[in-house]
mmCIF file with all atom_site columns, C-alpha atoms in Angstrom:
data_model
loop_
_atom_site.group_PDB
_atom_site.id
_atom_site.type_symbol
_atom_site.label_atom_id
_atom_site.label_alt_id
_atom_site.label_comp_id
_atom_site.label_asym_id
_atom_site.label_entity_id
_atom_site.label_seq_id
_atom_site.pdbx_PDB_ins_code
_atom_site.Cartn_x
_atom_site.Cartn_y
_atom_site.Cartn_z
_atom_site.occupancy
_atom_site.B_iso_or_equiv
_atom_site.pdbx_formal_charge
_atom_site.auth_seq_id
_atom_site.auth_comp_id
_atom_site.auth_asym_id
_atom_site.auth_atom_id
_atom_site.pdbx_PDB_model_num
ATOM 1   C CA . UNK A 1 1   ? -17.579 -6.672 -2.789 1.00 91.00 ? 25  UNK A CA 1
ATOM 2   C CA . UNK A 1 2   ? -17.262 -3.395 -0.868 1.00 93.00 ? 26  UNK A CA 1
ATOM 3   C CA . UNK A 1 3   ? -19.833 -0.659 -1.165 1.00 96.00 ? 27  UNK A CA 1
ATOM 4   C CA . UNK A 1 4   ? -19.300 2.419  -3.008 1.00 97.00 ? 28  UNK A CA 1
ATOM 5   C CA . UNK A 1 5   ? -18.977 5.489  -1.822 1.00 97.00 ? 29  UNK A CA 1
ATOM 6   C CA . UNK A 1 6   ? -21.750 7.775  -1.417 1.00 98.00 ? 30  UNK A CA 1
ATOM 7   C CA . UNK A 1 7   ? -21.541 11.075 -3.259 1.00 98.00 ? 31  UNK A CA 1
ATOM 8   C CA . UNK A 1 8   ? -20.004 12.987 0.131  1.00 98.00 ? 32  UNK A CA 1
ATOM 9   C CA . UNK A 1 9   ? -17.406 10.102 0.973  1.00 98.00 ? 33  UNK A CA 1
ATOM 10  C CA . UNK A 1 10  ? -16.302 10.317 -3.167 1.00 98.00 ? 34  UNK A CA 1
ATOM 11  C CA . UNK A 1 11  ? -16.261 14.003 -2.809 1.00 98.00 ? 35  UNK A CA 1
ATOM 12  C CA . UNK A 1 12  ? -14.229 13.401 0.660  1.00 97.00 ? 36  UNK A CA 1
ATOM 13  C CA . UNK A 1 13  ? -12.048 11.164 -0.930 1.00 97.00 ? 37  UNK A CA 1
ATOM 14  C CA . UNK A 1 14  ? -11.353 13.012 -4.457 1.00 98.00 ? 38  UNK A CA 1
ATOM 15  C CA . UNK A 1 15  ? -10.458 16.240 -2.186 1.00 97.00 ? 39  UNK A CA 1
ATOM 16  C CA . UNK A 1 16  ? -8.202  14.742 -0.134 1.00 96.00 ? 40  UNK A CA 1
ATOM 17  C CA . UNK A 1 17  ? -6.015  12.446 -2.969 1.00 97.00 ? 41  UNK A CA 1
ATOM 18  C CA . UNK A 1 18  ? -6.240  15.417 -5.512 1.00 98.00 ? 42  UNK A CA 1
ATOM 19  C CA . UNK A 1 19  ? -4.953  18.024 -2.771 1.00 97.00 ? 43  UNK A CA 1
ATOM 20  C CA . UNK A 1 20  ? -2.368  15.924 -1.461 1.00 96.00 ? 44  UNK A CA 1
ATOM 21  C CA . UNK A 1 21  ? -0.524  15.084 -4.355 1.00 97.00 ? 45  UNK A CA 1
ATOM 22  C CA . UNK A 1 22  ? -1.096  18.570 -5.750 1.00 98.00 ? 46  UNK A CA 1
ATOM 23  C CA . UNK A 1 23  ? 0.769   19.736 -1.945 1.00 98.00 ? 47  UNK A CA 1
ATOM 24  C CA . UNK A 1 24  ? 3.248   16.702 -2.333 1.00 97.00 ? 48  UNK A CA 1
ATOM 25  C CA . UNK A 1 25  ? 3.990   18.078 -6.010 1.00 98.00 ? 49  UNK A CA 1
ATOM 26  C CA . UNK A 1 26  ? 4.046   21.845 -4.918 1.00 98.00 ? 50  UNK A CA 1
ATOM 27  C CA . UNK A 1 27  ? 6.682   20.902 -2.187 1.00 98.00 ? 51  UNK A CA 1
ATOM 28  C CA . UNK A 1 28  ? 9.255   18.129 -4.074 1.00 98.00 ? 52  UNK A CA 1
ATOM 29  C CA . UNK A 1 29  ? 9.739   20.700 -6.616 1.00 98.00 ? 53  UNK A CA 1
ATOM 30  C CA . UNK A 1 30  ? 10.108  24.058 -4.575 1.00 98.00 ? 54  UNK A CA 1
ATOM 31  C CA . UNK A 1 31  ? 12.405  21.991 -2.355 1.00 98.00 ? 55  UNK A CA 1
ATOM 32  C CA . UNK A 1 32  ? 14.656  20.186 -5.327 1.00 98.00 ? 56  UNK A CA 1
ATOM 33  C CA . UNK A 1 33  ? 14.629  24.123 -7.018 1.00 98.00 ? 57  UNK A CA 1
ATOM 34  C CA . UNK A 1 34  ? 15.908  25.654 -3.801 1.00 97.00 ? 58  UNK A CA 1
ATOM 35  C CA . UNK A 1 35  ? 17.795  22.688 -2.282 1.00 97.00 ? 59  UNK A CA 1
ATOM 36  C CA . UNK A 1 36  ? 18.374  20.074 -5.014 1.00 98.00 ? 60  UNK A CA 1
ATOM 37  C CA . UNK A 1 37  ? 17.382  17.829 -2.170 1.00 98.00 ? 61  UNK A CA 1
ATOM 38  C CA . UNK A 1 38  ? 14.309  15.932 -2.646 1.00 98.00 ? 62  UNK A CA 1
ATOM 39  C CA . UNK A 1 39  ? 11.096  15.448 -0.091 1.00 97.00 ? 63  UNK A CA 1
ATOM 40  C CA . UNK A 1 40  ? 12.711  11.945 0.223  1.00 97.00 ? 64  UNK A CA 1
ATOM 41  C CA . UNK A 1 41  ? 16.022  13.176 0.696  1.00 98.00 ? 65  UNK A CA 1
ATOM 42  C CA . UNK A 1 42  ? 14.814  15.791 2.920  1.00 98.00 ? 66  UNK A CA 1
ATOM 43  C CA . UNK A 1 43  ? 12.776  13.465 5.230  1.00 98.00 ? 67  UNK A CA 1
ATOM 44  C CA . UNK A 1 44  ? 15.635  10.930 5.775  1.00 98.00 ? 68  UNK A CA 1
ATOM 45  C CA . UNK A 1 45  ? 17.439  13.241 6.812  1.00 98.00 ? 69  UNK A CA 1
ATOM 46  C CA . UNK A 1 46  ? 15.287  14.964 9.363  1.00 98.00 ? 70  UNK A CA 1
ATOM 47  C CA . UNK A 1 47  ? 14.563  11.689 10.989 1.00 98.00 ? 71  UNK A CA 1
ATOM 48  C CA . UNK A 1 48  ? 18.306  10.792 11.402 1.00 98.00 ? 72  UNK A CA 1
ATOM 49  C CA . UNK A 1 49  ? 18.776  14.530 12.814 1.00 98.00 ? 73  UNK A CA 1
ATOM 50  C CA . UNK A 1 50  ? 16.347  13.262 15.596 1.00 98.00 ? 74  UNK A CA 1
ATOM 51  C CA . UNK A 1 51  ? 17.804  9.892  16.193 1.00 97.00 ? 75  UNK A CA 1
ATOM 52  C CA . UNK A 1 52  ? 20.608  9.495  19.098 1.00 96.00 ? 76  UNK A CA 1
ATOM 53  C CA . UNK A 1 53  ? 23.751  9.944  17.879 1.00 96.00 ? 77  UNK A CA 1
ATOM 54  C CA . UNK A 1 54  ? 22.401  10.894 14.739 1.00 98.00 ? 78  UNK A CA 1
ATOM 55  C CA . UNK A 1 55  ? 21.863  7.164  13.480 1.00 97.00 ? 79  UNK A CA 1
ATOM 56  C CA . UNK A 1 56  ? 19.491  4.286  12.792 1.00 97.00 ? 80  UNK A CA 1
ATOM 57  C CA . UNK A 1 57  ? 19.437  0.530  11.665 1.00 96.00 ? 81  UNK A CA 1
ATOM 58  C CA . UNK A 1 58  ? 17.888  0.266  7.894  1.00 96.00 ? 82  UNK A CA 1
ATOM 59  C CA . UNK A 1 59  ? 15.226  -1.598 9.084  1.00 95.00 ? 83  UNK A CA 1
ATOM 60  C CA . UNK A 1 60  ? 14.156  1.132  11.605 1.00 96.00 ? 84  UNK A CA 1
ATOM 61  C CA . UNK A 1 61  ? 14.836  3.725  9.483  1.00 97.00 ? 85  UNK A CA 1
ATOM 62  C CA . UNK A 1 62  ? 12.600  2.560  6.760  1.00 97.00 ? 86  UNK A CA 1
ATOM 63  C CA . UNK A 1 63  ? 9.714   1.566  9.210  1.00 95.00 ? 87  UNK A CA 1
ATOM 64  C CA . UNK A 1 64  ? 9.571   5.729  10.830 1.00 96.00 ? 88  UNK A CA 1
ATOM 65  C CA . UNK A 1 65  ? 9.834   6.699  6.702  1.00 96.00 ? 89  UNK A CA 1
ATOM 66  C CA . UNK A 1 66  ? 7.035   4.427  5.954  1.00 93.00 ? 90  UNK A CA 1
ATOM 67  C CA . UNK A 1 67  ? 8.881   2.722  3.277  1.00 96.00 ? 91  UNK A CA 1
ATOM 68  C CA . UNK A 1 68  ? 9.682   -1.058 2.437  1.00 96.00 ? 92  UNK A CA 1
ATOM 69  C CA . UNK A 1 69  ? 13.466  -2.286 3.283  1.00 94.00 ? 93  UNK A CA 1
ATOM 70  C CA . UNK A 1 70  ? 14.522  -2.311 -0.772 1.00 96.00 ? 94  UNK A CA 1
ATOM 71  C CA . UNK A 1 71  ? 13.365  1.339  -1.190 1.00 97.00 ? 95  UNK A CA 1
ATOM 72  C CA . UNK A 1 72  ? 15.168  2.993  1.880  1.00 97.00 ? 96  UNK A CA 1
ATOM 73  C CA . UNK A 1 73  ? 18.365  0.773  0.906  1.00 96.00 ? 97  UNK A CA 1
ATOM 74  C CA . UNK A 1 74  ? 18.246  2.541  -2.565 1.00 97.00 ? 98  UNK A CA 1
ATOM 75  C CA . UNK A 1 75  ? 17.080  5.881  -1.114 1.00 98.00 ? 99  UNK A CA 1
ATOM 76  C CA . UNK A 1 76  ? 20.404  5.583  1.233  1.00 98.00 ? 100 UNK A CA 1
ATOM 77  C CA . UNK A 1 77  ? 22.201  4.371  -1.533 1.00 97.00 ? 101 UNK A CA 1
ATOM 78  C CA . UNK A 1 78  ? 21.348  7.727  -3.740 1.00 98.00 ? 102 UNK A CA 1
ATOM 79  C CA . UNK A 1 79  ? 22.471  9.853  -0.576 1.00 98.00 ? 103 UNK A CA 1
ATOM 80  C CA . UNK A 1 80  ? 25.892  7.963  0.151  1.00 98.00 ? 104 UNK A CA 1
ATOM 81  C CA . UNK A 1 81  ? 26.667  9.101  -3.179 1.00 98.00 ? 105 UNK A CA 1
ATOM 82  C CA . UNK A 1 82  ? 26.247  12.334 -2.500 1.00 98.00 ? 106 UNK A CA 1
ATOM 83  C CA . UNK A 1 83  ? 28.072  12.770 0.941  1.00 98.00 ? 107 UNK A CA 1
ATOM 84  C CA . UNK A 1 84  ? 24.272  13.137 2.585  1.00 98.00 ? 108 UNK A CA 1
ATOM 85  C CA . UNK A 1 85  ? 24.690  10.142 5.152  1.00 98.00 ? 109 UNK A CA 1
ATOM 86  C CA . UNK A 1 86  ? 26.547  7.026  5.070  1.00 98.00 ? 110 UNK A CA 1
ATOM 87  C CA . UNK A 1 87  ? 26.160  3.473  5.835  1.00 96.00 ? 111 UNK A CA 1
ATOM 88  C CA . UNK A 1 88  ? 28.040  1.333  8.442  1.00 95.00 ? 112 UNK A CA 1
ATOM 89  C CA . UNK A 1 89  ? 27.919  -1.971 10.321 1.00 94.00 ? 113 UNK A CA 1
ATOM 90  C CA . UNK A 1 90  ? 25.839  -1.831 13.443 1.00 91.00 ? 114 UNK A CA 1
ATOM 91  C CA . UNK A 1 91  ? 28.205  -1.572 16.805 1.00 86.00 ? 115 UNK A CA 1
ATOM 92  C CA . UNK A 1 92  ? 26.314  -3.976 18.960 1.00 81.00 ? 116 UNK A CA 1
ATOM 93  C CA . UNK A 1 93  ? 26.340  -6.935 16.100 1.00 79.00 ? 117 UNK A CA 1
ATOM 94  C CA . UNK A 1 94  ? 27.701  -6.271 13.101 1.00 73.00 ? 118 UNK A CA 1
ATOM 95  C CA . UNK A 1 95  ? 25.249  -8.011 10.807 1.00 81.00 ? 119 UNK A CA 1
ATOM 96  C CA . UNK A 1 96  ? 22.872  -4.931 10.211 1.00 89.00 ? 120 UNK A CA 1
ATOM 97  C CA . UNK A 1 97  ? 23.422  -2.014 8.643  1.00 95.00 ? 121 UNK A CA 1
ATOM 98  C CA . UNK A 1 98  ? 23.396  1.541  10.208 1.00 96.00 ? 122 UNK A CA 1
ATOM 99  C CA . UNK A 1 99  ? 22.471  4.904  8.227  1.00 98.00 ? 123 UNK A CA 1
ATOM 100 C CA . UNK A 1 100 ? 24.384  7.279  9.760  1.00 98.00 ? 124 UNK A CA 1
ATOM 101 C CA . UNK A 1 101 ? 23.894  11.415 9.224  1.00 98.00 ? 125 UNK A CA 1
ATOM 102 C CA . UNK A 1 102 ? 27.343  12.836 8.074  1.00 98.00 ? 126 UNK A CA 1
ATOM 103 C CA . UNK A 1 103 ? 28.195  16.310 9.347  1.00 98.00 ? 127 UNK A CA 1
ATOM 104 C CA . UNK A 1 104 ? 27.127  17.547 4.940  1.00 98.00 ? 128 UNK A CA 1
ATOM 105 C CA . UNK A 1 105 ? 24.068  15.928 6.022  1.00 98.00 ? 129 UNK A CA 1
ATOM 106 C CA . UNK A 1 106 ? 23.449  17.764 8.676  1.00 98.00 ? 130 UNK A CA 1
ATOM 107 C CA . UNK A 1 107 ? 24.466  21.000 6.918  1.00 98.00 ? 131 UNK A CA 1
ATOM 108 C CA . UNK A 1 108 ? 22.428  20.146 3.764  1.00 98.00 ? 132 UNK A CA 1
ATOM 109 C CA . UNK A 1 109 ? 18.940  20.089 6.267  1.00 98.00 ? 133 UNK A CA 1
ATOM 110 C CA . UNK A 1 110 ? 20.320  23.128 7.661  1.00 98.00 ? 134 UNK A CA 1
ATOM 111 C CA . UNK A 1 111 ? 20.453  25.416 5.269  1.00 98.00 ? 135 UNK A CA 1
ATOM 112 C CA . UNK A 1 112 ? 17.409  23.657 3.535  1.00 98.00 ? 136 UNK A CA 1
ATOM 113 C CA . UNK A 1 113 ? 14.947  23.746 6.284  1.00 98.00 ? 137 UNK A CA 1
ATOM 114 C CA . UNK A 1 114 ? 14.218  27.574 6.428  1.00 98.00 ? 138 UNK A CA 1
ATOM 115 C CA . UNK A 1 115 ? 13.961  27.255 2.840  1.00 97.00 ? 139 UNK A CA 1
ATOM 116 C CA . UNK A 1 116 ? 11.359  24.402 3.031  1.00 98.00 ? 140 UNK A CA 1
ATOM 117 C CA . UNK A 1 117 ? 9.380   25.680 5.846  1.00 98.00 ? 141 UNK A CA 1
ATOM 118 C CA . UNK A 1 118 ? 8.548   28.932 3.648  1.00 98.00 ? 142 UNK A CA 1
ATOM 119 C CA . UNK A 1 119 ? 6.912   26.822 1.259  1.00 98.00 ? 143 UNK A CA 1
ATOM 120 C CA . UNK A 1 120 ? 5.605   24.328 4.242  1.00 98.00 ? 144 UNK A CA 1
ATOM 121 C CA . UNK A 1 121 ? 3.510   27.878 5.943  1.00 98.00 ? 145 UNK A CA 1
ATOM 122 C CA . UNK A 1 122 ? 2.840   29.246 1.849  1.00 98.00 ? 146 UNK A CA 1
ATOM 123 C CA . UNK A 1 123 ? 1.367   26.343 0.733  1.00 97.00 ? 147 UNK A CA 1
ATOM 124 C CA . UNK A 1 124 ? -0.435  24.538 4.022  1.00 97.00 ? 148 UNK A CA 1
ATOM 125 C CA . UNK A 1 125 ? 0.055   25.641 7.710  1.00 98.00 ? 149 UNK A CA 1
ATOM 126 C CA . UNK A 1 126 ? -0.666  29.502 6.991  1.00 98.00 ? 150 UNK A CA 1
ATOM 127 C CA . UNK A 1 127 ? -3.988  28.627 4.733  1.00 97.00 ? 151 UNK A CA 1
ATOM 128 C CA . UNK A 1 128 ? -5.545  26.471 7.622  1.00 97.00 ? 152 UNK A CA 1
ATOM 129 C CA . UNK A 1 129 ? -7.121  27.639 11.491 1.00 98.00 ? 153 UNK A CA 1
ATOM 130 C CA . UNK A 1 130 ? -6.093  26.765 14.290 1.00 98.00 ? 154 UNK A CA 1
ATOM 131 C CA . UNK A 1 131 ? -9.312  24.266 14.849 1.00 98.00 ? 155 UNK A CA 1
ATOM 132 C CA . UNK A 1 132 ? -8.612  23.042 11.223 1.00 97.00 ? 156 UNK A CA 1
ATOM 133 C CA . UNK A 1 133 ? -5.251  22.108 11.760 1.00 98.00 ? 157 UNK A CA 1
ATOM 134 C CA . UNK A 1 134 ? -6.117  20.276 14.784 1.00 98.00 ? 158 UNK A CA 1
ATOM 135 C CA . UNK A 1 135 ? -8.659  17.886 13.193 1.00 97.00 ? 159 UNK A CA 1
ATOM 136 C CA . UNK A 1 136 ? -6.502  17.349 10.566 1.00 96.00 ? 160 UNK A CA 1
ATOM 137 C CA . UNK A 1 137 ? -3.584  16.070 13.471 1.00 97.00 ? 161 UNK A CA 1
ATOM 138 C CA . UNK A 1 138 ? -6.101  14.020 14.292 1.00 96.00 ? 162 UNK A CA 1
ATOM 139 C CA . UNK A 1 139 ? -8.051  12.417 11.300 1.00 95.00 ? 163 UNK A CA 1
ATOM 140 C CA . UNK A 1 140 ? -4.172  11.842 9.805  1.00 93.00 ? 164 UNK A CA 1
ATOM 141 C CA . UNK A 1 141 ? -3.344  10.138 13.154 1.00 94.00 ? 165 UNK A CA 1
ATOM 142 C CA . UNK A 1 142 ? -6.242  7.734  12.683 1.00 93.00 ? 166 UNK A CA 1
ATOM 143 C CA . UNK A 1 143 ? -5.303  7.414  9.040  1.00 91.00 ? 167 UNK A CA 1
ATOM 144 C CA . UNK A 1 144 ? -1.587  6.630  10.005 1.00 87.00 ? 168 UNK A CA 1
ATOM 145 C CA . UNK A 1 145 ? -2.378  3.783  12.489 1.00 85.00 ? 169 UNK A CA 1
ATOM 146 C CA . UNK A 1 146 ? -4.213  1.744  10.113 1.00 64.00 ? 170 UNK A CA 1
#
């Protein structure tokens, strides 16, 4: 059985899942009210910006989101329908599937991204020092290689 938390790592712990969703909140709906894109939506399509030629294999794809195979095959899904990306054979097999950014895509982060970086420096960046904002970087880096 593990041991509980002392009264510090419970207040730790409380701060940091009650803050983050409250942030994650704060941002999904200033971003769907300006953008009608969702942090999802949003994300996906700031990782495909980045990827050479502006495309990844699903399985890729969902490992840099963080997110199992069935949930970035619907997320893609949701944003085929919508023009956002689409979804193609891979060239150098043909048995996987590619998401691939489509120029509306690209235009949709485009004119979102200012938007979304207001709220980004409101709500986080612009609240937090220098020194803060690097230990976050790297307690979150720990975090993320578990």
């Amino acid at each position: 059985m593990a041991e509980p938390l002392s009264d510090s790592q419970q207040l730790a712990w409380r701060t940091f899942i009650e803050s983050s969703w409250a942030l994650h909140t704060h941002l999904e709906d200033e971003l769907r009210a300006q953008t009608g894109l969702s942090m999802n939506d949003y994300h996906v399509l700031v990782v495909l910006s980045e990827a050479p030629a502006r495309r990844l294999r699903m399985g890729e794809l969902a490992g840099r989101l963080w997110f199992s195979p069935s949930r970035v095959t619907y997320q893609i899904s949701s944003m085929v329908k919508r023009g956002l990306v689409r979804k193609q054979p891979c060239p150098e097999d043909g048995r996987g599937q590619e998401a691939v950014l489509t120029d509306e895509g690209m235009a949709a982060l485009e004119s979102a991204a200012p938007l979304h970086l207001i709220t980004v420096r409101d709500s986080f960046i612009d609240r937090l020092e220098p020194d803060e904002l690097e230990v976050i970087t790297r307690v979150f880096d720990k975090v993320r290689k578990n």
